[in-house]
């Protein structure tokens, strides 16, 4: 059930600053602008980071290092010091090691196609992939055993302080103190709803959006990147309107946001160019955890394969992980430059002090030799997966009868020359060769796009729901649909019923524009004198066609919704007679509104709104 309401977009007349915050798996960045100058050219990227001598870096490492109750972060962490990396992915820890629908990877590439797989006689053959990285203590160092939200909150607290310091330096302390700030924080589109909520909680605990009049919004990373990429292209086209290759109404493009931890795909069609730019989603977005972090993991697996179990364990533990950290820090530069040029027979050398020479294992004079073929073994399984993801999105667009004009490649990993080369050379099945556009400063596209979204409002007129949402119900038994194990007879009507069924409220692929509300209708009876509070569990499934049964493996509990009508006067409810006893009856509605990276729930009773519904994610 659904109906249309007026848009909830708020028109603000007061002057505000908009900050786009891109907290990433490996690096984090920030951009800002203000409502007095909404042009894309007036958006500025923060490039001053504590501990960084060169002041021209668009992002700061997302690492944090705990020691004796204190912590360092980003560039302030000395080379080699044990640290906690990839903390962002821990927010989605329930799904972190799960095989994604679009993924061939868990923690690493599949064993069947894994070039580093151990033989059956290997001492590590009985270990699961999730057992391999606890050895790398220097990279996953959490001596205080902090929760993911605590860790991310600590990092964001330090990041918030630096952002505010940069704003005060740029705009003046008095101006910043009296001017409201809208914070637009981005999250991966593949994030679970729980992970989205945890991200927002960590940001709030860090002080983000907590000053008087400040506000905090959540936006999906690919939508932010698309807003920047298409706006940048649109502005560039203004000066060459007679060019047949310029953007036109009806043009369709695929955006690939390749980051450190996740890769998100989304497709848009240009709906209008005047009086302002408007785009709409063409197909259901896709994505997986296959960002550049997984190249690092394949590098660690390469090390383990070449060094052997015993030496790899020593490497992970040597000097509290400092040797491994130095090696991986050097690998970051090698990874970024891979693909820019190739000299046959060339190799890179990474520091690995304290190990005896063993050329067969790649150890030469205290260095680890990393050949071009070694790098391809680290890159190719991840790049192949990204190609598959893009192909799936291109096919989905073609299935609608549209054609893809461009593929935009953005994100930190989107600046990889090797990835760009592979995509440029690829023939996209139904679509053939497609022009790949890599916008200027693609690394900061997400934070810049988040600022644009905050300044201009949403350019996206409608989105496609990424999964099915519903609730458990009992229903009349149908032998063609239901299983006997779910059958029972109603004590009230005597009818044969089926338990453990699902009523789907929103189907995957449904339009979820800002004017649409989806309804979860609820009814209950209760005793006179009782304060009315009732809960319902929202369930979800990622399948294209939602199953009938709650027992289906794809169906999972998403969150518990608590509707509180305790403030409603008793005479507003209907009286009913149940087994000779006078009781009260209420029918109420929980409305679901889908935003870029959040679901908002509102409680309605007799056409009156009673505020947001308390939500507890499973």
Coordinates of C-alpha atoms in Angstrom, one line a residue:
X1 CA 0.0 0.0 0.0
X2 CA 1.3 3.5 -0.8
X3 CA 0.1 7.0 -1.3
X4 CA 1.5 10.3 -2.2
X5 CA 2.3 13.2 0.1
X6 CA 4.0 16.6 -0.4
X7 CA 7.7 16.5 -0.5
X8 CA 9.5 16.7 2.8
X9 CA 12.4 18.7 1.4
X10 CA 12.9 21.8 3.5
X11 CA 13.7 25.1 1.9
X12 CA 16.1 27.0 4.0
X13 CA 16.6 30.7 3.7
X14 CA 19.3 31.2 6.3
X15 CA 23.0 31.1 5.3
X16 CA 24.5 27.7 6.0
X17 CA 27.8 25.8 5.4
X18 CA 27.6 22.4 3.9
X19 CA 30.3 19.8 4.7
X20 CA 30.6 16.6 2.8
X21 CA 32.3 13.9 4.8
X22 CA 33.6 10.7 3.1
X23 CA 34.7 8.3 5.8
X24 CA 36.4 5.5 3.9
X25 CA 37.8 2.1 4.6
X26 CA 41.4 3.1 3.8
X27 CA 41.3 6.9 3.4
X28 CA 38.9 9.7 4.5
X29 CA 38.2 13.1 3.0
X30 CA 36.1 16.2 3.4
X31 CA 34.9 19.0 1.2
X32 CA 32.8 22.1 2.0
X33 CA 30.8 24.9 0.5
X34 CA 28.2 27.4 1.5
X35 CA 24.7 28.3 0.4
X36 CA 25.8 31.8 -0.9
X37 CA 28.0 30.3 -3.6
X38 CA 26.5 27.1 -4.9
X39 CA 28.7 26.6 -8.0
X40 CA 30.7 23.4 -8.2
X41 CA 33.8 25.6 -8.6
X42 CA 33.3 27.0 -5.2
X43 CA 33.5 23.7 -3.4
X44 CA 36.8 23.3 -1.6
X45 CA 38.5 20.1 -0.5
X46 CA 40.4 20.0 2.8
X47 CA 44.1 19.3 2.2
X48 CA 45.7 20.2 5.5
X49 CA 46.2 17.1 7.7
X50 CA 48.1 16.8 10.9
X51 CA 51.4 15.0 10.5
X52 CA 51.5 15.5 6.7
X53 CA 54.3 17.7 5.4
X54 CA 53.0 18.1 1.9
X55 CA 49.7 20.0 2.1
X56 CA 48.1 18.8 -1.2
X57 CA 46.6 15.5 -0.2
X58 CA 42.9 15.2 -0.7
X59 CA 42.5 12.5 1.9
X60 CA 43.9 11.2 5.2
X61 CA 44.5 7.5 6.1
X62 CA 41.6 6.0 8.1
X63 CA 44.0 4.1 10.4
X64 CA 43.9 4.6 14.2
X65 CA 46.6 3.4 16.6
X66 CA 45.8 2.8 20.3
X67 CA 48.5 2.9 23.0
X68 CA 48.2 3.2 26.8
X69 CA 44.7 4.6 26.7
X70 CA 45.4 7.2 24.0
X71 CA 45.4 7.1 20.3
X72 CA 46.9 8.5 17.2
X73 CA 45.3 8.6 13.8
X74 CA 45.9 9.2 10.1
X75 CA 49.3 10.7 9.2
X76 CA 50.2 11.1 12.9
X77 CA 50.8 7.3 13.2
X78 CA 54.6 6.7 12.9
X79 CA 55.5 4.3 10.1
X80 CA 55.4 0.7 11.3
X81 CA 53.4 1.3 14.5
X82 CA 50.7 -1.3 15.1
X83 CA 47.3 0.1 14.1
X84 CA 43.7 -0.8 13.5
X85 CA 43.1 -0.7 9.7
X86 CA 39.8 -1.2 7.8
X87 CA 37.7 -0.3 10.9
X88 CA 34.9 1.0 8.7
X89 CA 34.2 -2.6 7.5
X90 CA 33.7 -3.7 11.1
X91 CA 30.5 -1.6 11.2
X92 CA 29.0 -4.2 8.8
X93 CA 30.7 -7.1 10.6
X94 CA 27.6 -9.3 10.4
X95 CA 28.1 -9.4 6.6
X96 CA 31.8 -8.9 6.5
X97 CA 32.8 -12.5 5.9
X98 CA 29.6 -13.5 4.1
X99 CA 29.7 -14.4 0.4
X100 CA 27.9 -11.6 -1.3
X101 CA 25.4 -12.3 -4.2
X102 CA 27.7 -10.5 -6.6
X103 CA 30.9 -11.6 -5.0
X104 CA 33.4 -14.4 -5.6
X105 CA 35.2 -13.5 -2.4
X106 CA 35.0 -14.0 1.3
X107 CA 38.1 -12.7 3.1
X108 CA 40.1 -13.6 0.0
X109 CA 39.6 -14.9 -3.5
X110 CA 37.9 -18.3 -3.9
X111 CA 40.1 -21.3 -3.2
X112 CA 39.1 -22.9 -6.5
X113 CA 40.6 -20.1 -8.5
X114 CA 43.1 -18.9 -5.9
X115 CA 46.7 -18.8 -7.3
X116 CA 48.0 -18.8 -3.7
X117 CA 46.0 -21.8 -2.5
X118 CA 47.9 -24.2 -0.2
X119 CA 48.0 -27.9 -1.1
X120 CA 45.9 -30.3 0.9
X121 CA 49.0 -31.3 2.9
X122 CA 49.8 -27.8 3.9
X123 CA 49.6 -27.0 7.6
X124 CA 47.1 -24.2 6.8
X125 CA 44.7 -26.2 4.7
X126 CA 42.3 -26.8 7.6
X127 CA 42.1 -23.2 8.5
X128 CA 39.2 -21.0 7.4
X129 CA 40.0 -17.7 5.6
X130 CA 38.8 -15.8 8.6
X131 CA 41.6 -17.3 10.7
X132 CA 44.4 -15.9 8.5
X133 CA 44.3 -12.2 9.5
X134 CA 44.3 -12.4 13.3
X135 CA 48.0 -13.2 12.7
X136 CA 48.5 -9.8 11.2
X137 CA 48.2 -8.1 14.7
X138 CA 50.2 -5.1 13.5
X139 CA 47.4 -4.2 11.1
X140 CA 44.4 -5.1 13.2
X141 CA 45.7 -3.8 16.6
X142 CA 42.9 -3.2 19.1
X143 CA 44.5 -3.7 22.5
X144 CA 41.6 -2.1 24.3
X145 CA 39.1 -4.4 22.6
X146 CA 36.9 -1.5 21.6
X147 CA 33.7 -2.0 19.7
X148 CA 33.5 -1.0 16.0
X149 CA 31.3 2.0 16.9
X150 CA 33.7 3.1 19.6
X151 CA 36.7 2.9 17.2
X152 CA 34.9 4.8 14.4
X153 CA 33.7 7.4 16.9
X154 CA 37.2 8.0 18.1
X155 CA 38.5 8.4 14.6
X156 CA 35.6 10.7 13.6
X157 CA 36.2 12.8 16.7
X158 CA 39.7 13.5 15.6
X159 CA 38.6 14.1 12.0
X160 CA 35.8 16.5 13.2
X161 CA 38.3 18.6 15.2
X162 CA 40.5 18.9 12.1
X163 CA 37.6 19.8 9.9
X164 CA 36.4 22.5 12.3
X165 CA 39.9 23.8 12.7
X166 CA 40.2 24.1 8.9
X167 CA 36.8 25.9 8.6
X168 CA 37.8 28.4 11.4
X169 CA 41.1 29.1 9.6
X170 CA 39.3 29.6 6.3
X171 CA 36.2 31.5 7.4
X172 CA 37.1 32.9 10.8
X173 CA 36.1 31.6 14.2
X174 CA 33.3 34.1 14.9
X175 CA 31.6 33.3 11.5
X176 CA 31.9 29.5 12.1
X177 CA 30.6 29.8 15.7
X178 CA 27.4 31.6 14.6
X179 CA 26.8 29.8 11.2
X180 CA 24.8 26.5 11.1
X181 CA 26.5 23.6 9.4
X182 CA 24.8 20.8 7.5
X183 CA 26.9 17.6 7.6
X184 CA 26.3 15.2 4.7
X185 CA 28.1 11.9 5.6
X186 CA 28.3 9.2 3.0
X187 CA 28.0 5.4 3.4
X188 CA 28.3 2.5 0.9
X189 CA 25.1 1.6 -0.9
X190 CA 25.8 -2.1 -0.1
X191 CA 25.8 -1.3 3.6
X192 CA 23.1 -3.0 5.7
X193 CA 20.6 -0.8 7.4
X194 CA 22.2 -1.6 10.7
X195 CA 25.6 -0.5 9.5
X196 CA 24.0 2.8 8.2
X197 CA 22.5 3.4 11.7
X198 CA 25.8 2.5 13.4
X199 CA 27.7 5.0 11.2
X200 CA 25.3 7.7 12.1
X201 CA 25.5 6.8 15.8
X202 CA 29.4 7.0 15.6
X203 CA 29.2 10.4 13.9
X204 CA 26.8 11.8 16.4
X205 CA 28.9 10.6 19.3
X206 CA 31.9 12.3 17.7
X207 CA 30.0 15.6 17.8
X208 CA 29.1 15.8 14.1
X209 CA 25.9 17.7 13.7
X210 CA 25.4 18.2 17.4
X211 CA 25.9 22.0 17.7
X212 CA 22.8 24.0 17.9
X213 CA 21.2 24.4 14.5
X214 CA 23.7 21.9 13.0
X215 CA 22.2 18.9 11.2
X216 CA 23.5 15.4 10.1
X217 CA 22.3 13.7 7.0
X218 CA 23.3 10.3 5.5
X219 CA 23.8 9.9 1.7
X220 CA 24.9 6.9 -0.3
X221 CA 28.4 7.1 -1.7
X222 CA 27.5 6.2 -5.3
X223 CA 24.7 8.8 -5.3
X224 CA 27.1 11.5 -4.0
X225 CA 29.7 10.5 -6.6
X226 CA 27.1 10.5 -9.4
X227 CA 25.9 14.0 -8.4
X228 CA 29.4 15.3 -8.7
X229 CA 30.3 13.4 -11.9
X230 CA 27.2 14.4 -13.8
X231 CA 27.3 18.0 -12.5
X232 CA 30.9 18.3 -13.5
X233 CA 30.1 17.0 -17.0
X234 CA 27.0 19.2 -17.3
X235 CA 29.0 22.3 -16.4
X236 CA 31.7 21.4 -18.8
X237 CA 29.1 21.0 -21.6
X238 CA 27.6 24.4 -21.1
X239 CA 30.4 25.9 -23.2
X240 CA 30.0 23.4 -26.1
X241 CA 26.3 23.0 -26.6
X242 CA 26.6 22.2 -30.3
X243 CA 28.9 19.2 -29.7
X244 CA 26.9 16.0 -30.5
X245 CA 28.6 14.3 -27.6
X246 CA 27.2 16.6 -24.9
X247 CA 24.8 15.5 -22.3
X248 CA 21.2 15.2 -23.4
X249 CA 17.8 14.3 -21.9
X250 CA 17.4 10.6 -22.1
X251 CA 21.1 9.8 -21.8
X252 CA 21.9 6.9 -19.5
X253 CA 25.1 6.3 -17.7
X254 CA 26.5 3.8 -15.2
X255 CA 28.6 5.0 -12.2
X256 CA 31.2 2.8 -10.6
X257 CA 32.4 4.1 -7.2
X258 CA 35.4 1.9 -6.5
X259 CA 36.7 2.6 -3.0
X260 CA 38.9 0.9 -0.4
X261 CA 36.4 -1.5 1.0
X262 CA 33.4 -1.5 -1.3
X263 CA 32.5 -1.0 -4.9
X264 CA 29.0 0.4 -5.6
X265 CA 27.3 0.5 -9.0
X266 CA 24.3 2.6 -9.9
X267 CA 22.7 3.7 -13.2
X268 CA 20.9 7.0 -14.0
X269 CA 19.0 8.5 -16.8
X270 CA 19.0 12.3 -17.4
X271 CA 15.4 13.4 -17.0
X272 CA 15.9 17.1 -17.4
X273 CA 18.6 19.7 -18.0
X274 CA 16.5 22.9 -17.5
X275 CA 15.8 24.8 -15.3
X276 CA 18.0 22.4 -13.3
X277 CA 19.6 19.0 -13.7
X278 CA 17.4 16.0 -12.8
X279 CA 18.3 12.3 -12.9
X280 CA 16.5 9.1 -12.0
X281 CA 17.7 5.5 -11.3
X282 CA 17.3 3.2 -14.3
X283 CA 18.0 -0.2 -12.6
X284 CA 18.5 -1.6 -9.1
X285 CA 21.9 -0.7 -7.9
X286 CA 24.5 -3.4 -7.1
X287 CA 27.8 -3.7 -5.4
X288 CA 30.1 -5.9 -3.3
X289 CA 33.0 -5.7 -0.8
X290 CA 35.8 -5.8 -3.4
X291 CA 37.6 -2.5 -3.1
X292 CA 41.4 -2.0 -3.0
X293 CA 41.6 -3.3 0.5
X294 CA 41.2 -6.8 -1.0
X295 CA 44.3 -6.2 -3.1
X296 CA 46.1 -5.7 0.2
X297 CA 44.7 -8.9 1.5
X298 CA 45.8 -10.8 -1.7
X299 CA 49.2 -9.2 -1.1
X300 CA 49.3 -10.7 2.4
X301 CA 48.2 -14.0 1.0
X302 CA 51.0 -13.8 -1.6
X303 CA 53.4 -13.2 1.2
X304 CA 52.1 -16.2 3.1
X305 CA 52.3 -18.4 0.0
X306 CA 55.9 -17.4 -0.8
X307 CA 57.3 -17.2 2.7
X308 CA 55.6 -20.3 4.1
X309 CA 53.6 -20.5 7.3
X310 CA 56.4 -20.1 9.8
X311 CA 58.1 -17.1 8.3
X312 CA 54.8 -15.4 7.6
X313 CA 53.8 -15.8 11.2
X314 CA 57.2 -14.3 12.2
X315 CA 56.7 -11.4 9.8
X316 CA 53.3 -10.6 11.3
X317 CA 54.6 -10.6 14.8
X318 CA 58.1 -9.2 14.3
X319 CA 58.7 -6.0 16.3
X320 CA 55.0 -5.9 17.2
X321 CA 54.0 -5.9 13.6
X322 CA 56.2 -2.9 12.6
X323 CA 58.1 -4.8 9.9
X324 CA 54.9 -5.9 8.2
X325 CA 53.4 -2.4 8.5
X326 CA 56.4 -0.8 6.9
X327 CA 56.2 -3.3 4.0
X328 CA 52.5 -2.7 3.5
X329 CA 53.0 1.1 3.7
X330 CA 55.5 0.8 0.8
X331 CA 53.0 -1.5 -1.0
X332 CA 50.4 1.3 -0.9
X333 CA 52.6 3.4 -3.2
X334 CA 53.3 0.5 -5.5
X335 CA 49.6 -0.3 -5.7
X336 CA 48.7 3.3 -6.6
X337 CA 51.2 3.5 -9.5
X338 CA 50.6 0.0 -10.9
X339 CA 49.5 0.2 -14.5
X340 CA 50.9 3.6 -15.3
X341 CA 53.9 2.1 -17.1
X342 CA 55.4 -1.4 -17.6
X343 CA 59.0 -2.3 -18.3
X344 CA 59.4 -6.1 -19.1
X345 CA 61.3 -7.8 -16.3
X346 CA 60.8 -4.9 -13.9
X347 CA 60.1 -5.5 -10.2
X348 CA 59.4 -3.5 -7.0
X349 CA 61.2 -4.1 -3.8
X350 CA 59.5 -3.7 -0.4
X351 CA 61.4 -3.5 3.0
X352 CA 61.5 -6.7 4.9
X353 CA 64.5 -6.4 7.3
X354 CA 65.7 -9.2 9.6
X355 CA 65.1 -12.1 7.2
X356 CA 67.9 -14.2 5.6
X357 CA 68.3 -14.2 1.9
X358 CA 66.0 -16.6 0.0
X359 CA 65.6 -15.6 -3.6
X360 CA 63.1 -18.4 -4.2
X361 CA 60.9 -16.9 -1.6
X362 CA 61.5 -13.3 -3.0
X363 CA 63.8 -12.3 -0.1
X364 CA 66.8 -10.4 -1.4
X365 CA 69.1 -8.3 0.8
X366 CA 66.4 -7.4 3.3
X367 CA 63.8 -6.7 0.7
X368 CA 60.8 -8.6 -0.8
X369 CA 60.8 -8.8 -4.6
X370 CA 57.4 -8.0 -6.1
X371 CA 57.2 -8.8 -9.8
X372 CA 54.7 -7.5 -12.4
X373 CA 53.1 -10.9 -12.4
X374 CA 52.9 -10.9 -8.6
X375 CA 51.0 -7.6 -8.8
X376 CA 48.6 -9.0 -11.5
X377 CA 47.9 -12.0 -9.2
X378 CA 46.9 -9.5 -6.5
X379 CA 44.9 -7.2 -8.8
X380 CA 43.2 -9.4 -11.3
X381 CA 40.8 -11.3 -9.1
X382 CA 39.5 -8.0 -7.7
X383 CA 39.4 -6.2 -11.1
X384 CA 37.6 -9.2 -12.6
X385 CA 34.9 -9.0 -10.0
X386 CA 34.5 -5.2 -10.7
X387 CA 34.2 -5.9 -14.4
X388 CA 31.5 -8.5 -13.6
X389 CA 29.6 -6.0 -11.4
X390 CA 29.7 -3.3 -14.2
X391 CA 28.6 -5.9 -16.8
X392 CA 25.6 -6.8 -14.6
X393 CA 24.6 -3.2 -14.3
X394 CA 25.1 -2.5 -18.0
X395 CA 23.0 -5.6 -18.8
X396 CA 20.2 -4.4 -16.5
X397 CA 20.2 -1.0 -18.2
X398 CA 20.1 -2.7 -21.7
X399 CA 17.2 -4.9 -20.5
X400 CA 15.1 -1.7 -20.0
X401 CA 15.6 -0.8 -23.7
X402 CA 18.1 1.9 -22.9
X403 CA 21.7 2.2 -24.0
X404 CA 24.7 3.2 -21.9
X405 CA 26.4 6.4 -23.1
X406 CA 29.1 6.6 -20.4
X407 CA 30.6 4.6 -17.5
X408 CA 31.9 7.0 -14.8
X409 CA 34.7 5.7 -12.7
X410 CA 35.3 7.4 -9.4
X411 CA 36.6 6.7 -5.9
X412 CA 40.1 6.1 -4.6
X413 CA 40.5 2.8 -6.5
X414 CA 38.8 4.5 -9.4
X415 CA 42.1 6.4 -9.9
X416 CA 43.9 3.2 -10.6
X417 CA 45.5 3.2 -14.1
X418 CA 45.4 -0.5 -14.2
X419 CA 41.6 -0.6 -13.5
X420 CA 41.0 2.2 -16.0
X421 CA 42.9 0.3 -18.7
X422 CA 41.1 -2.9 -18.1
X423 CA 37.7 -1.2 -18.3
X424 CA 38.6 0.9 -21.4
X425 CA 39.7 -2.3 -23.3
X426 CA 36.6 -4.3 -22.3
X427 CA 33.7 -5.1 -24.6
X428 CA 30.5 -4.9 -22.6
X429 CA 28.5 -7.8 -24.2
X430 CA 25.1 -6.3 -25.1
X431 CA 26.5 -2.8 -25.2
X432 CA 29.8 -3.2 -26.9
X433 CA 32.6 -0.7 -26.1
X434 CA 31.5 2.2 -23.8
X435 CA 33.4 5.4 -23.2
X436 CA 34.9 5.4 -19.7
X437 CA 35.0 8.8 -18.0
X438 CA 37.3 9.4 -15.0
X439 CA 36.4 12.8 -13.6
X440 CA 39.0 15.2 -12.4
X441 CA 40.1 14.4 -8.8
X442 CA 37.9 11.3 -8.8
X443 CA 39.3 10.5 -5.3
X444 CA 37.3 13.4 -3.8
X445 CA 34.2 12.9 -6.0
X446 CA 32.2 11.5 -3.1
X447 CA 32.8 14.3 -0.7
X448 CA 32.3 17.0 -3.4
X449 CA 29.1 15.4 -4.5
X450 CA 27.9 15.3 -0.9
X451 CA 28.4 19.0 -0.7
X452 CA 26.5 19.6 -3.9
X453 CA 23.6 17.4 -2.6
X454 CA 23.5 19.6 0.5
X455 CA 23.6 22.8 -1.5
X456 CA 21.3 22.0 -4.4
X457 CA 18.9 19.5 -2.8
X458 CA 18.4 16.1 -4.5
X459 CA 19.1 15.9 -8.2
X460 CA 17.7 12.3 -8.0
X461 CA 14.0 12.3 -8.8
X462 CA 13.5 8.6 -8.0
X463 CA 15.4 5.6 -6.8
X464 CA 15.0 1.9 -7.1
X465 CA 14.6 -0.1 -3.9
X466 CA 17.5 -2.5 -3.4
X467 CA 15.7 -5.2 -1.5
X468 CA 12.3 -6.4 -0.4
X469 CA 10.8 -5.3 2.9
X470 CA 7.9 -6.9 4.7
X471 CA 6.6 -8.3 8.0
X472 CA 5.6 -11.7 9.3
X473 CA 2.0 -12.7 9.2
X474 CA -0.4 -15.6 9.7
X475 CA -2.7 -16.1 6.7
X476 CA -5.3 -18.5 5.4
X477 CA -3.7 -21.8 4.5
X478 CA -3.3 -22.5 0.8
X479 CA -2.0 -26.0 0.0
X480 CA -0.5 -24.8 -3.3
X481 CA 1.7 -22.3 -1.5
X482 CA 2.1 -23.3 2.2
X483 CA 3.8 -26.2 3.9
X484 CA 1.9 -28.5 6.4
X485 CA 4.6 -27.8 9.0
X486 CA 3.3 -24.2 9.1
X487 CA -0.3 -25.2 9.4
X488 CA -2.5 -24.5 12.5
X489 CA -6.2 -23.9 13.3
X490 CA -7.4 -20.5 14.5
X491 CA -9.0 -20.7 18.0
X492 CA -11.2 -17.7 17.0
X493 CA -12.5 -18.8 13.6
X494 CA -11.6 -22.5 13.4
X495 CA -10.0 -21.9 9.9
X496 CA -6.8 -23.6 8.9
X497 CA -4.1 -21.0 8.9
X498 CA -0.4 -20.8 7.9
X499 CA 2.2 -19.2 10.2
X500 CA 5.7 -18.0 9.3
X501 CA 4.5 -16.2 6.2
X502 CA 5.6 -12.7 4.9
X503 CA 3.5 -9.8 3.7
X504 CA 5.8 -7.8 1.5
X505 CA 5.3 -4.0 1.8
X506 CA 8.0 -2.9 -0.6
X507 CA 9.3 -5.0 -3.5
X508 CA 12.8 -4.9 -4.9
X509 CA 13.1 -2.5 -7.8
X510 CA 10.1 -0.4 -6.7
X511 CA 10.3 3.4 -7.2
X512 CA 11.0 5.1 -3.9
X513 CA 10.9 8.8 -4.8
X514 CA 10.7 11.5 -2.0
X515 CA 6.9 11.8 -2.4
X516 CA 6.1 8.2 -1.8
X517 CA 5.3 6.6 1.5
X518 CA 4.8 2.9 2.1
X519 CA 2.4 1.7 4.8
X520 CA 2.7 -1.0 7.4
X521 CA -0.9 -1.3 8.6
X522 CA -1.3 -2.7 12.2
X523 CA -4.3 -3.6 14.4
X524 CA -4.4 -4.6 18.0
X525 CA -6.7 -4.9 21.0
X526 CA -5.7 -4.1 24.6
X527 CA -7.1 -3.7 28.1
X528 CA -8.6 -0.4 29.3
X529 CA -6.1 1.5 31.4
X530 CA -3.2 -0.1 29.5
X531 CA -0.7 2.3 27.8
X532 CA -0.6 1.3 24.1
X533 CA 2.8 0.3 22.9
X534 CA 3.2 -2.4 20.2
X535 CA 6.1 -3.7 18.3
X536 CA 6.5 -5.3 14.8
X537 CA 9.6 -6.9 13.2
X538 CA 10.5 -5.7 9.7
X539 CA 12.1 -8.4 7.6
X540 CA 14.0 -8.2 4.3
X541 CA 15.1 -10.3 1.4
X542 CA 17.6 -9.5 -1.4
X543 CA 16.1 -11.9 -3.9
X544 CA 14.6 -10.5 -7.1
X545 CA 11.4 -12.3 -6.4
X546 CA 10.5 -12.3 -2.8
X547 CA 9.6 -15.7 -1.2
X548 CA 6.3 -16.3 0.6
X549 CA 7.8 -18.1 3.6
X550 CA 9.7 -16.6 6.5
X551 CA 11.6 -19.8 6.6
X552 CA 13.3 -19.1 3.2
X553 CA 17.1 -18.6 3.8
X554 CA 17.1 -15.2 2.1
X555 CA 14.6 -13.7 4.6
X556 CA 16.2 -12.1 7.7
X557 CA 15.0 -9.9 10.5
X558 CA 15.9 -6.4 9.8
X559 CA 14.7 -4.3 12.7
X560 CA 12.2 -4.1 15.5
X561 CA 9.8 -1.2 15.3
X562 CA 8.2 0.1 18.5
X563 CA 5.0 2.1 18.0
X564 CA 4.2 4.2 21.1
X565 CA 0.6 5.6 21.3
X566 CA 0.6 5.9 25.1
X567 CA 0.0 9.6 24.8
X568 CA -3.3 9.1 23.0
X569 CA -6.4 9.6 25.2
X570 CA -8.4 6.5 25.9
X571 CA -11.6 7.9 24.4
X572 CA -9.9 8.1 21.0
X573 CA -9.9 4.3 20.7
X574 CA -12.8 2.1 19.7
X575 CA -14.4 -0.2 22.3
X576 CA -14.8 -3.9 21.4
X577 CA -16.1 -6.9 23.3
X578 CA -13.8 -9.9 23.6
X579 CA -15.2 -12.9 25.3
X580 CA -17.6 -10.8 27.3
X581 CA -14.9 -8.3 28.4
X582 CA -14.9 -4.6 27.3
X583 CA -11.6 -3.9 25.6
X584 CA -10.1 -1.2 23.3
X585 CA -9.1 -1.5 19.7
X586 CA -6.7 0.5 17.6
X587 CA -5.7 0.5 14.0
X588 CA -2.5 2.5 13.2
X589 CA 0.0 2.9 10.4
X590 CA 3.8 2.9 10.3
X591 CA 4.9 4.8 7.2
X592 CA 8.2 4.0 5.6
X593 CA 10.0 6.7 3.5
X594 CA 13.1 5.8 1.6
X595 CA 15.9 8.3 1.4
X596 CA 19.3 7.9 -0.2
X597 CA 20.8 5.8 2.6
X598 CA 18.1 5.7 5.3
X599 CA 14.6 4.5 5.9
X600 CA 12.5 6.9 8.0
X601 CA 9.6 5.5 10.0
X602 CA 6.6 7.7 11.1
X603 CA 3.7 6.6 13.3
X604 CA 0.1 7.6 12.3
X605 CA -3.2 7.1 14.1
X606 CA -6.4 8.5 12.7
X607 CA -4.5 10.7 10.3
X608 CA -2.5 12.3 13.1
X609 CA 1.3 11.9 13.1
X610 CA 2.8 10.8 16.4
X611 CA 6.5 11.2 15.5
X612 CA 9.2 8.8 14.5
X613 CA 9.1 5.1 15.4
X614 CA 11.8 3.8 17.7
X615 CA 13.9 1.4 15.6
X616 CA 16.2 -1.3 16.9
X617 CA 18.3 -3.1 14.2
X618 CA 19.0 -6.8 14.5

